[in-house]
mmCIF file of C-alpha atoms in Angstrom:
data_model
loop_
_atom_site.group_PDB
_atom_site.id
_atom_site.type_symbol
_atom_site.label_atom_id
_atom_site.label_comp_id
_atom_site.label_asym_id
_atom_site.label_seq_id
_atom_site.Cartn_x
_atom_site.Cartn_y
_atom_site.Cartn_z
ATOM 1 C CA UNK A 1 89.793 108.482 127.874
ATOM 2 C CA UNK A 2 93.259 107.810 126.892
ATOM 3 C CA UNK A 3 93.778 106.200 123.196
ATOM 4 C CA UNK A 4 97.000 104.719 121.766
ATOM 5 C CA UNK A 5 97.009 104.415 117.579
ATOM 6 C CA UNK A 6 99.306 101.343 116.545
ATOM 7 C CA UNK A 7 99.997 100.214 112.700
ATOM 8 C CA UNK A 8 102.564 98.442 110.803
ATOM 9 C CA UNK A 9 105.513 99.623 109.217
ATOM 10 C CA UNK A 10 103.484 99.913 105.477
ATOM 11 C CA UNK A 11 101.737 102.974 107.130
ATOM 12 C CA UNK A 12 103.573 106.156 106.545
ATOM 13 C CA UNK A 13 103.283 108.900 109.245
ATOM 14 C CA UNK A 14 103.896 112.632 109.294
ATOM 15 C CA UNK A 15 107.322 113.080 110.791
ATOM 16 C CA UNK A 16 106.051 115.226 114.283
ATOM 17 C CA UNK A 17 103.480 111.919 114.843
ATOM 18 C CA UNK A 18 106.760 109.421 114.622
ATOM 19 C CA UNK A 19 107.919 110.190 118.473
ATOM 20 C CA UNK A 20 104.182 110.970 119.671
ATOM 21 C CA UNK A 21 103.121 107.992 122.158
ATOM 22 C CA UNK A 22 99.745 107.930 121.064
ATOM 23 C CA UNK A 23 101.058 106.287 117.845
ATOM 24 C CA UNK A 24 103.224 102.855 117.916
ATOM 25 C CA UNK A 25 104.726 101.534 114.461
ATOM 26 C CA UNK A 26 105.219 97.576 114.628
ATOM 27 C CA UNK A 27 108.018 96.942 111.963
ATOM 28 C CA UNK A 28 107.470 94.439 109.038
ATOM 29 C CA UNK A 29 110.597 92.437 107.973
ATOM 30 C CA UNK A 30 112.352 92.854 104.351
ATOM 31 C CA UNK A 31 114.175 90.629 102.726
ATOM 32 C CA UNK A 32 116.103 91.126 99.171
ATOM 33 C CA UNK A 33 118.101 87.450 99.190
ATOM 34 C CA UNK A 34 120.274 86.402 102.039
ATOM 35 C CA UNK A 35 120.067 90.336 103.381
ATOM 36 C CA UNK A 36 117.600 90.664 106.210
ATOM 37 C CA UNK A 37 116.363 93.742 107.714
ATOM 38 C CA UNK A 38 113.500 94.948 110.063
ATOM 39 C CA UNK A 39 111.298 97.591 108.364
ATOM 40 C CA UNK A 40 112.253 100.539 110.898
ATOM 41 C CA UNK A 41 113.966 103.456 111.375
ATOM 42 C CA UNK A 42 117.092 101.833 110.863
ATOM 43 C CA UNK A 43 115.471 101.163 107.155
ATOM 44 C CA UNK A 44 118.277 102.790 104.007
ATOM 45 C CA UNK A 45 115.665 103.461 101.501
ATOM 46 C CA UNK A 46 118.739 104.165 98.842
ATOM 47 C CA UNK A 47 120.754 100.702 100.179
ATOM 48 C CA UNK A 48 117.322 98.664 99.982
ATOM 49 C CA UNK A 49 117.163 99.964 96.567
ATOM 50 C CA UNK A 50 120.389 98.907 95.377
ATOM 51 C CA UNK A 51 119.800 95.604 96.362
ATOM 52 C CA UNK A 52 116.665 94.867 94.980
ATOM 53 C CA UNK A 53 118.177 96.373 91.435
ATOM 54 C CA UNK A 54 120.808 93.975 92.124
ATOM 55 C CA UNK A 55 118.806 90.707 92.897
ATOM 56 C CA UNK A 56 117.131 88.259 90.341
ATOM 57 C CA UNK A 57 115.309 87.635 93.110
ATOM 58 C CA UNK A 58 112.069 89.111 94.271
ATOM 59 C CA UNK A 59 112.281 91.346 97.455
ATOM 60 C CA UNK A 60 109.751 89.651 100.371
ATOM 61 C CA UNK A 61 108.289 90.927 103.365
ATOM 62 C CA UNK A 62 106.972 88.819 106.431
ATOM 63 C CA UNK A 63 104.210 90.305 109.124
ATOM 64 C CA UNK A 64 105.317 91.083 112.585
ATOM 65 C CA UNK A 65 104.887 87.959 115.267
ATOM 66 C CA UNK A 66 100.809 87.802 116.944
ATOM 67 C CA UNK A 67 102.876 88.466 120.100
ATOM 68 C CA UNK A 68 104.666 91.453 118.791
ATOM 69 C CA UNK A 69 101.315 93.091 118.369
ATOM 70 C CA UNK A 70 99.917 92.027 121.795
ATOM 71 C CA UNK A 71 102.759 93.507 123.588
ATOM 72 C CA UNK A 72 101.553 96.956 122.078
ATOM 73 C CA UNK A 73 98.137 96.675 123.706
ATOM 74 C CA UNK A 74 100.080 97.105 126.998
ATOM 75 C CA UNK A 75 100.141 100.394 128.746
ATOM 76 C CA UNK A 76 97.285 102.645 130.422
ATOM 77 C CA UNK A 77 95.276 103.089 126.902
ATOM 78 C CA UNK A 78 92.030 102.071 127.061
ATOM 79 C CA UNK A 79 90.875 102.596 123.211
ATOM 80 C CA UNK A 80 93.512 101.130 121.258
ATOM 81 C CA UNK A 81 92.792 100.800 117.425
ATOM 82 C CA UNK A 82 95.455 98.847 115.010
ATOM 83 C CA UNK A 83 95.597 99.651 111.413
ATOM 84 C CA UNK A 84 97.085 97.190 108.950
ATOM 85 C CA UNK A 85 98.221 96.539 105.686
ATOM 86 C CA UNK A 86 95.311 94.654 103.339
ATOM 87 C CA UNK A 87 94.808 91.545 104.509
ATOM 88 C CA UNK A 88 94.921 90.565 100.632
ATOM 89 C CA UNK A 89 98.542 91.705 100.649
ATOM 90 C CA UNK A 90 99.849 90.625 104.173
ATOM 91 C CA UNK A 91 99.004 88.281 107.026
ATOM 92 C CA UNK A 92 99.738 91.180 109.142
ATOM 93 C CA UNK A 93 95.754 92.042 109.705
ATOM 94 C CA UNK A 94 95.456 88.282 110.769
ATOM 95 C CA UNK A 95 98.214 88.604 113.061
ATOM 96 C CA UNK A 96 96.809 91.289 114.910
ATOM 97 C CA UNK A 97 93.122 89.578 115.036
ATOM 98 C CA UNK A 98 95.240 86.536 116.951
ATOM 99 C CA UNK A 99 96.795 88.882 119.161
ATOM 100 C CA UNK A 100 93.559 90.598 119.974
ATOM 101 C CA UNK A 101 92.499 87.148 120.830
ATOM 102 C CA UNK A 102 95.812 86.213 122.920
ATOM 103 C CA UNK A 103 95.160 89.470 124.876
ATOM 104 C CA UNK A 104 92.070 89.788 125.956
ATOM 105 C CA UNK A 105 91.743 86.100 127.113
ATOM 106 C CA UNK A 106 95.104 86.672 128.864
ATOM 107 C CA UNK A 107 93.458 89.585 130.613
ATOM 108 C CA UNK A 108 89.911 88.627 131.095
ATOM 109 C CA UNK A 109 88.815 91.879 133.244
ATOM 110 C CA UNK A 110 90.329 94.320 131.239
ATOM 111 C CA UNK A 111 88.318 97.257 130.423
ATOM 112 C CA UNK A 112 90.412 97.632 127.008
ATOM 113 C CA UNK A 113 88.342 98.523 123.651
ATOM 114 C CA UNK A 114 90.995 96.819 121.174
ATOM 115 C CA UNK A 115 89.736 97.391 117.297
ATOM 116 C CA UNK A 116 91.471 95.772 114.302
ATOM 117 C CA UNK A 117 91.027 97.592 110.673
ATOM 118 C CA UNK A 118 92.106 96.138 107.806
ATOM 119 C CA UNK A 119 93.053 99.171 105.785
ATOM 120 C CA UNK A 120 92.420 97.209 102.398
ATOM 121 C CA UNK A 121 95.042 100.015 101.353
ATOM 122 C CA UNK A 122 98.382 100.429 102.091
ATOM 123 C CA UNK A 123 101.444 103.231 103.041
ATOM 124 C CA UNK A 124 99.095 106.568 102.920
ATOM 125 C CA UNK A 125 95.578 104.771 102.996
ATOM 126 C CA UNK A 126 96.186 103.650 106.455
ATOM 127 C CA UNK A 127 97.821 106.956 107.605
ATOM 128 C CA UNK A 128 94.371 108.086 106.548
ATOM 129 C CA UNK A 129 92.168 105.867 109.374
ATOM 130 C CA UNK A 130 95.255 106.757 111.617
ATOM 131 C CA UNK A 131 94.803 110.412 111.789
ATOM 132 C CA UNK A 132 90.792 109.919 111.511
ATOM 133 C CA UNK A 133 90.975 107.479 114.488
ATOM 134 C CA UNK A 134 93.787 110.590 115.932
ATOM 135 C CA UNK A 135 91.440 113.474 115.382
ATOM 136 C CA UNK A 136 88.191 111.510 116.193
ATOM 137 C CA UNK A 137 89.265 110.808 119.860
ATOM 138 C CA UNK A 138 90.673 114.229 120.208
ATOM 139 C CA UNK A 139 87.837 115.838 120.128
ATOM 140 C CA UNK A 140 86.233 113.974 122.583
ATOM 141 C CA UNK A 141 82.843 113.647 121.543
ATOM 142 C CA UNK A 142 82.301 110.078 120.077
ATOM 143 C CA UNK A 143 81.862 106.753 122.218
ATOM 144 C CA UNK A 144 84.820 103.862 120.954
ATOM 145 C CA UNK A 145 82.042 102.182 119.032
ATOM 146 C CA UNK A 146 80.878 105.419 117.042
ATOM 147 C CA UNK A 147 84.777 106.323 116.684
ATOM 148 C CA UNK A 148 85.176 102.402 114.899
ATOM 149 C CA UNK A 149 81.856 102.966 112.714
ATOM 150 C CA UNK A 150 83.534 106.278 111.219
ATOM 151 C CA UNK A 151 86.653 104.399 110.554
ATOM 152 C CA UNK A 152 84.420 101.338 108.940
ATOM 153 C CA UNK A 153 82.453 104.000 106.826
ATOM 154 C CA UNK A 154 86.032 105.050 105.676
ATOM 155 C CA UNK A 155 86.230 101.742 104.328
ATOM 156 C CA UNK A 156 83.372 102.040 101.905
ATOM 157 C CA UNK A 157 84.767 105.734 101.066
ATOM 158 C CA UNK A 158 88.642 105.903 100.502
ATOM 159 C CA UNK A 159 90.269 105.638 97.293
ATOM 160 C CA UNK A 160 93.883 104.307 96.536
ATOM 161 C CA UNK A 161 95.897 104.920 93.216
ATOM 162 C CA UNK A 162 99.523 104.375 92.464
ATOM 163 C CA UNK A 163 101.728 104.138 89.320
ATOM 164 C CA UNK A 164 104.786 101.978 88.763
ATOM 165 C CA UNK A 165 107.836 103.519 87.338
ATOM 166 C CA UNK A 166 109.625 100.824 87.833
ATOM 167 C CA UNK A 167 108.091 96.862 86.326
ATOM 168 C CA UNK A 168 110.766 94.951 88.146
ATOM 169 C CA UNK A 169 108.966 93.838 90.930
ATOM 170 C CA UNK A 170 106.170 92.495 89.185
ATOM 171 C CA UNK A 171 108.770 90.678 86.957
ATOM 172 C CA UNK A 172 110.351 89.023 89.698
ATOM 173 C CA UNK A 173 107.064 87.806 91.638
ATOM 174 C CA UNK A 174 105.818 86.104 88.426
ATOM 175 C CA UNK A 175 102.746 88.867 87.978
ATOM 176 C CA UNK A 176 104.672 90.004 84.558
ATOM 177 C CA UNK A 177 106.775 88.041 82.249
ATOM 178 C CA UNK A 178 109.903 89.186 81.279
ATOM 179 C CA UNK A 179 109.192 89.855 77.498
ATOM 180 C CA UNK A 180 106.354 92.023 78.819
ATOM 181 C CA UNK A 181 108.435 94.048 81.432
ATOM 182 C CA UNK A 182 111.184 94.481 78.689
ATOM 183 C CA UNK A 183 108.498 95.584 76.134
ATOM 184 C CA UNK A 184 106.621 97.871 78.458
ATOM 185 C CA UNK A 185 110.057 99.379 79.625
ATOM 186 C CA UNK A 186 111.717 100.039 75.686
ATOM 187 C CA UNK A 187 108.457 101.932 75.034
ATOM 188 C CA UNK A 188 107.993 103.692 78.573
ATOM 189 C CA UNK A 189 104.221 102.345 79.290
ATOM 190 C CA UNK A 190 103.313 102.801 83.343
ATOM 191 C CA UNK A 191 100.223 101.413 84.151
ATOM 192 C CA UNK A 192 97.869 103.480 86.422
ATOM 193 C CA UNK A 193 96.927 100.957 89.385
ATOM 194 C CA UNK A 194 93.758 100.959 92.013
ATOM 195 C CA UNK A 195 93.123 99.011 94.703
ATOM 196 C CA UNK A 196 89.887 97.496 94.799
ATOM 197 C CA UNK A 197 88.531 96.612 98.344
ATOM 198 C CA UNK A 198 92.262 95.025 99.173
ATOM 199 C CA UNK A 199 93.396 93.686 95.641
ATOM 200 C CA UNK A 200 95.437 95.748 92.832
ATOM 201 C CA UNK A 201 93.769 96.280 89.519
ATOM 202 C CA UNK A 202 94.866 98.208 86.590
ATOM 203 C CA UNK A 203 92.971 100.754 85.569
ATOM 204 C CA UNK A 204 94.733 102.796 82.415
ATOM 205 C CA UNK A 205 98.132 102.098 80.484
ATOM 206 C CA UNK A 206 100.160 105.697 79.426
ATOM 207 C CA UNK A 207 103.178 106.158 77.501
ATOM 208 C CA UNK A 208 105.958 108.307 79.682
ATOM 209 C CA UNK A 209 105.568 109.360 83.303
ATOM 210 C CA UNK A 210 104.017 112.618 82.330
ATOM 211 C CA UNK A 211 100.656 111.347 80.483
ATOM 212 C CA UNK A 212 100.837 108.812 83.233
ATOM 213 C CA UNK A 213 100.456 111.255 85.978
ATOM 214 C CA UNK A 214 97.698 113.306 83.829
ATOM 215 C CA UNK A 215 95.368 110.182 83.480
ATOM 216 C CA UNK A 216 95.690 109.536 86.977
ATOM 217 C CA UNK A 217 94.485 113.056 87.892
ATOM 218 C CA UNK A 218 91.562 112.388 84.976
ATOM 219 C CA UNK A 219 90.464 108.904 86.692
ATOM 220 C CA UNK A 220 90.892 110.926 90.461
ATOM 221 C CA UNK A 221 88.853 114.105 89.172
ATOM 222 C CA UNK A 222 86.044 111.779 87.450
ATOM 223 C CA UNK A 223 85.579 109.512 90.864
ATOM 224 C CA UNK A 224 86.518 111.886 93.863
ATOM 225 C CA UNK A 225 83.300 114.433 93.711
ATOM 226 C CA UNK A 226 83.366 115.497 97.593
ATOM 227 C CA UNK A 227 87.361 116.316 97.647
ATOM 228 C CA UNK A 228 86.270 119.397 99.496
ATOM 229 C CA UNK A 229 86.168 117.557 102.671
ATOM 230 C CA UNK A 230 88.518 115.009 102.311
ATOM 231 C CA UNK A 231 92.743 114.267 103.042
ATOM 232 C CA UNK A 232 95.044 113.985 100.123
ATOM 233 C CA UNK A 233 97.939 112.168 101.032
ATOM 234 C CA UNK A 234 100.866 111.409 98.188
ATOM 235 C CA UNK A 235 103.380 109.237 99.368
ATOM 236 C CA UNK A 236 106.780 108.385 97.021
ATOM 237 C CA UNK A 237 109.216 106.537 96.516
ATOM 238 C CA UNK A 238 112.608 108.904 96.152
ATOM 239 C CA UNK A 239 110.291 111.264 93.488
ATOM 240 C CA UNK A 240 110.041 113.788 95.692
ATOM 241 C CA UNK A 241 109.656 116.129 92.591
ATOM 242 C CA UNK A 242 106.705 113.636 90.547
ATOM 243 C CA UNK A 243 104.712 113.374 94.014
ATOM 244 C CA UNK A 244 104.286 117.919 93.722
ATOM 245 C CA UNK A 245 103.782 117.178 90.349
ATOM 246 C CA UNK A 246 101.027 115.341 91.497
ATOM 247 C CA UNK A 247 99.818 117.373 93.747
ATOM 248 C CA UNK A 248 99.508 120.421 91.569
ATOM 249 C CA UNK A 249 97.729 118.647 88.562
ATOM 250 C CA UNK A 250 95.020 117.839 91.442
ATOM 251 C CA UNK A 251 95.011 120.983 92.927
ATOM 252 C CA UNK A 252 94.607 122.521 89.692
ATOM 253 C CA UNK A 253 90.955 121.457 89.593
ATOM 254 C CA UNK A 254 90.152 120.440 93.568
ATOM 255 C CA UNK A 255 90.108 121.423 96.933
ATOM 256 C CA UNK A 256 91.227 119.424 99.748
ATOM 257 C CA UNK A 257 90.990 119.844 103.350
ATOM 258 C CA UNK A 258 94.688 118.769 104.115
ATOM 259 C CA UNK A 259 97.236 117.530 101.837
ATOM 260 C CA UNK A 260 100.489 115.336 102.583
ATOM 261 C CA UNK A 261 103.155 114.215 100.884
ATOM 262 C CA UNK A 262 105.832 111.844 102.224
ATOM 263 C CA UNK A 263 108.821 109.243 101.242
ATOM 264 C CA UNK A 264 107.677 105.453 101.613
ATOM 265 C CA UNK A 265 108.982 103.763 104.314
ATOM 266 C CA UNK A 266 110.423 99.602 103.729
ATOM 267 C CA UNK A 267 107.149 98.065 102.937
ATOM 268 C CA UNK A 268 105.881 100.360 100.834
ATOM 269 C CA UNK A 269 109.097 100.944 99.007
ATOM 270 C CA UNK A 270 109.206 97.288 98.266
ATOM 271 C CA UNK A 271 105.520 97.498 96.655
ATOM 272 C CA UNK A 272 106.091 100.774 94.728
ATOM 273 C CA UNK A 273 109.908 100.277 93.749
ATOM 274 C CA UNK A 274 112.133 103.394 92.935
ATOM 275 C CA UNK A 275 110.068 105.828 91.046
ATOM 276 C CA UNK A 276 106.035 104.865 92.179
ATOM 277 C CA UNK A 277 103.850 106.797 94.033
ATOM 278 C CA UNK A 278 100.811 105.978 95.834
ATOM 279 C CA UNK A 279 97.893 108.796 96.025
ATOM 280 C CA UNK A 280 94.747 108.482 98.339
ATOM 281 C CA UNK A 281 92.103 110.338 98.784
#
């Protein structure tokens, strides 16, 4: 049975799955003030940078169009599964739910298994129900519907971290007032984020990248207890060096079954801002 994989730009993929047409990416839109750009492979992760550094104004993303999405559920696939950003993050899980809609009473006999997930994660959590949903229907074994119960179980199993290097961001959208973004940044605090089924929580304070990195590998080591049989995946924004730094504090004292490590694409480089990296296991 023939399977096609589509997400939004906030999912990172491995660079040999960005040509493979079992996978479509449906770009996001940035914005950083009057400068508009589509979230794709046209994206200038250093450019987008500057501008954001440069702008009082908070950087903004819209979801792609319910008909954008629809037009990816063309084609001869007959299991197609979308993976989105958290729906607590983006209206782009509601746009695909509409075009799910739009489709299937557009094409009333199709034979077509369409399945939304809302990743309640973002950049490597929903590369993670990607390459499930990937390696699932390669083997062959599992029906659509036990193929989407595996992914939902995911749900109740994945973990997502990130720290913030960089407080700007939350400045600028009004989550963190200035005094506090000016204090935390004199005396190098970086909070140690979570998500929590969609939302952002904070979960430890540390003084210096370093120690921040080190509690995060604590708080991953104390909650992860079955990382035998699970995916790392690190994803960065240009801290190529921080994300193996990572990587080796968890390896230290876990096994994995695979690990990955990649750059963030737009989205995600708008969330984690120059310096953050995202970890989820």
């Amino acid at each position: 049975m023939s399977y096609k994989i589509v997400v939004d730009s906030c999912c990172e993929l491995p660079e040999e799955l960005k040509n493979d047409p079992h996978f479509e990416r449906i770009p996001l839109v940035l914005q950083v003030g009057d400068y508009t750009i589509e979230d794709d492979e046209s994206f200038d992760q250093k450019d987008f940078l500057r501008r954001v550094a440069e702008s009082e104004e908070c950087a903004k993303s819209s979801c792609p169009s319910p008909l954008r999405f629809a037009e990816s559920f063309g084609g001869d696939a007959e299991h197609i599964y979308v993976v989105t950003l958290s729906s607590k993050l983006s209206g782009s899980y509601n746009s695909a739910v509409l075009a799910r809609t739009m489709y299937l009473e557009e094409h009333e006999d199709t034979s077509k298994r369409i399945y939304i997930c809302d990743s309640e994660s973002a950049s490597g959590g929903e590369c993670q129900y990607a390459l499930l949903a990937s390696q699932l229907e390669k083997q062959g074994v599992l029906s659509f519907e036990q193929i989407v119960e595996r992914l939902e179980q995911l749900k109740k199993e994945l973990k997502t971290y990130f720290i913030l290097d960089n407080l700007e961001t939350l400045r600028k959208n009004g989550r963190l007032s200035g005094l506090k973004a000016m204090v935390a940044s004199k005396l190098s605090i970086k909070p140690v984020m979570a998500g929590d089924r969609g939302s952002i929580v904070e979960r430890a304070k540390a003084i210096g990248t370093k120690k921040a990195l080190s509690q995060l590998a604590r708080i991953i080591q104390q909650e992860v207890k079955d990382s035998a049989g699970r995916r790392l995946i690190i994803t960065h924004c240009n801290c190529r060096a921080r994300a193996e730094e990572m990587k080796n504090l968890l390896t230290a004292k876990m096994k994995f079954a695979e690990i990955l490590i990649m750059d963030t694409g737009g989205i995600s480089t708008l969330y984690a801002n120059d310096g953050g990296i995202i970890v989820t296991v």
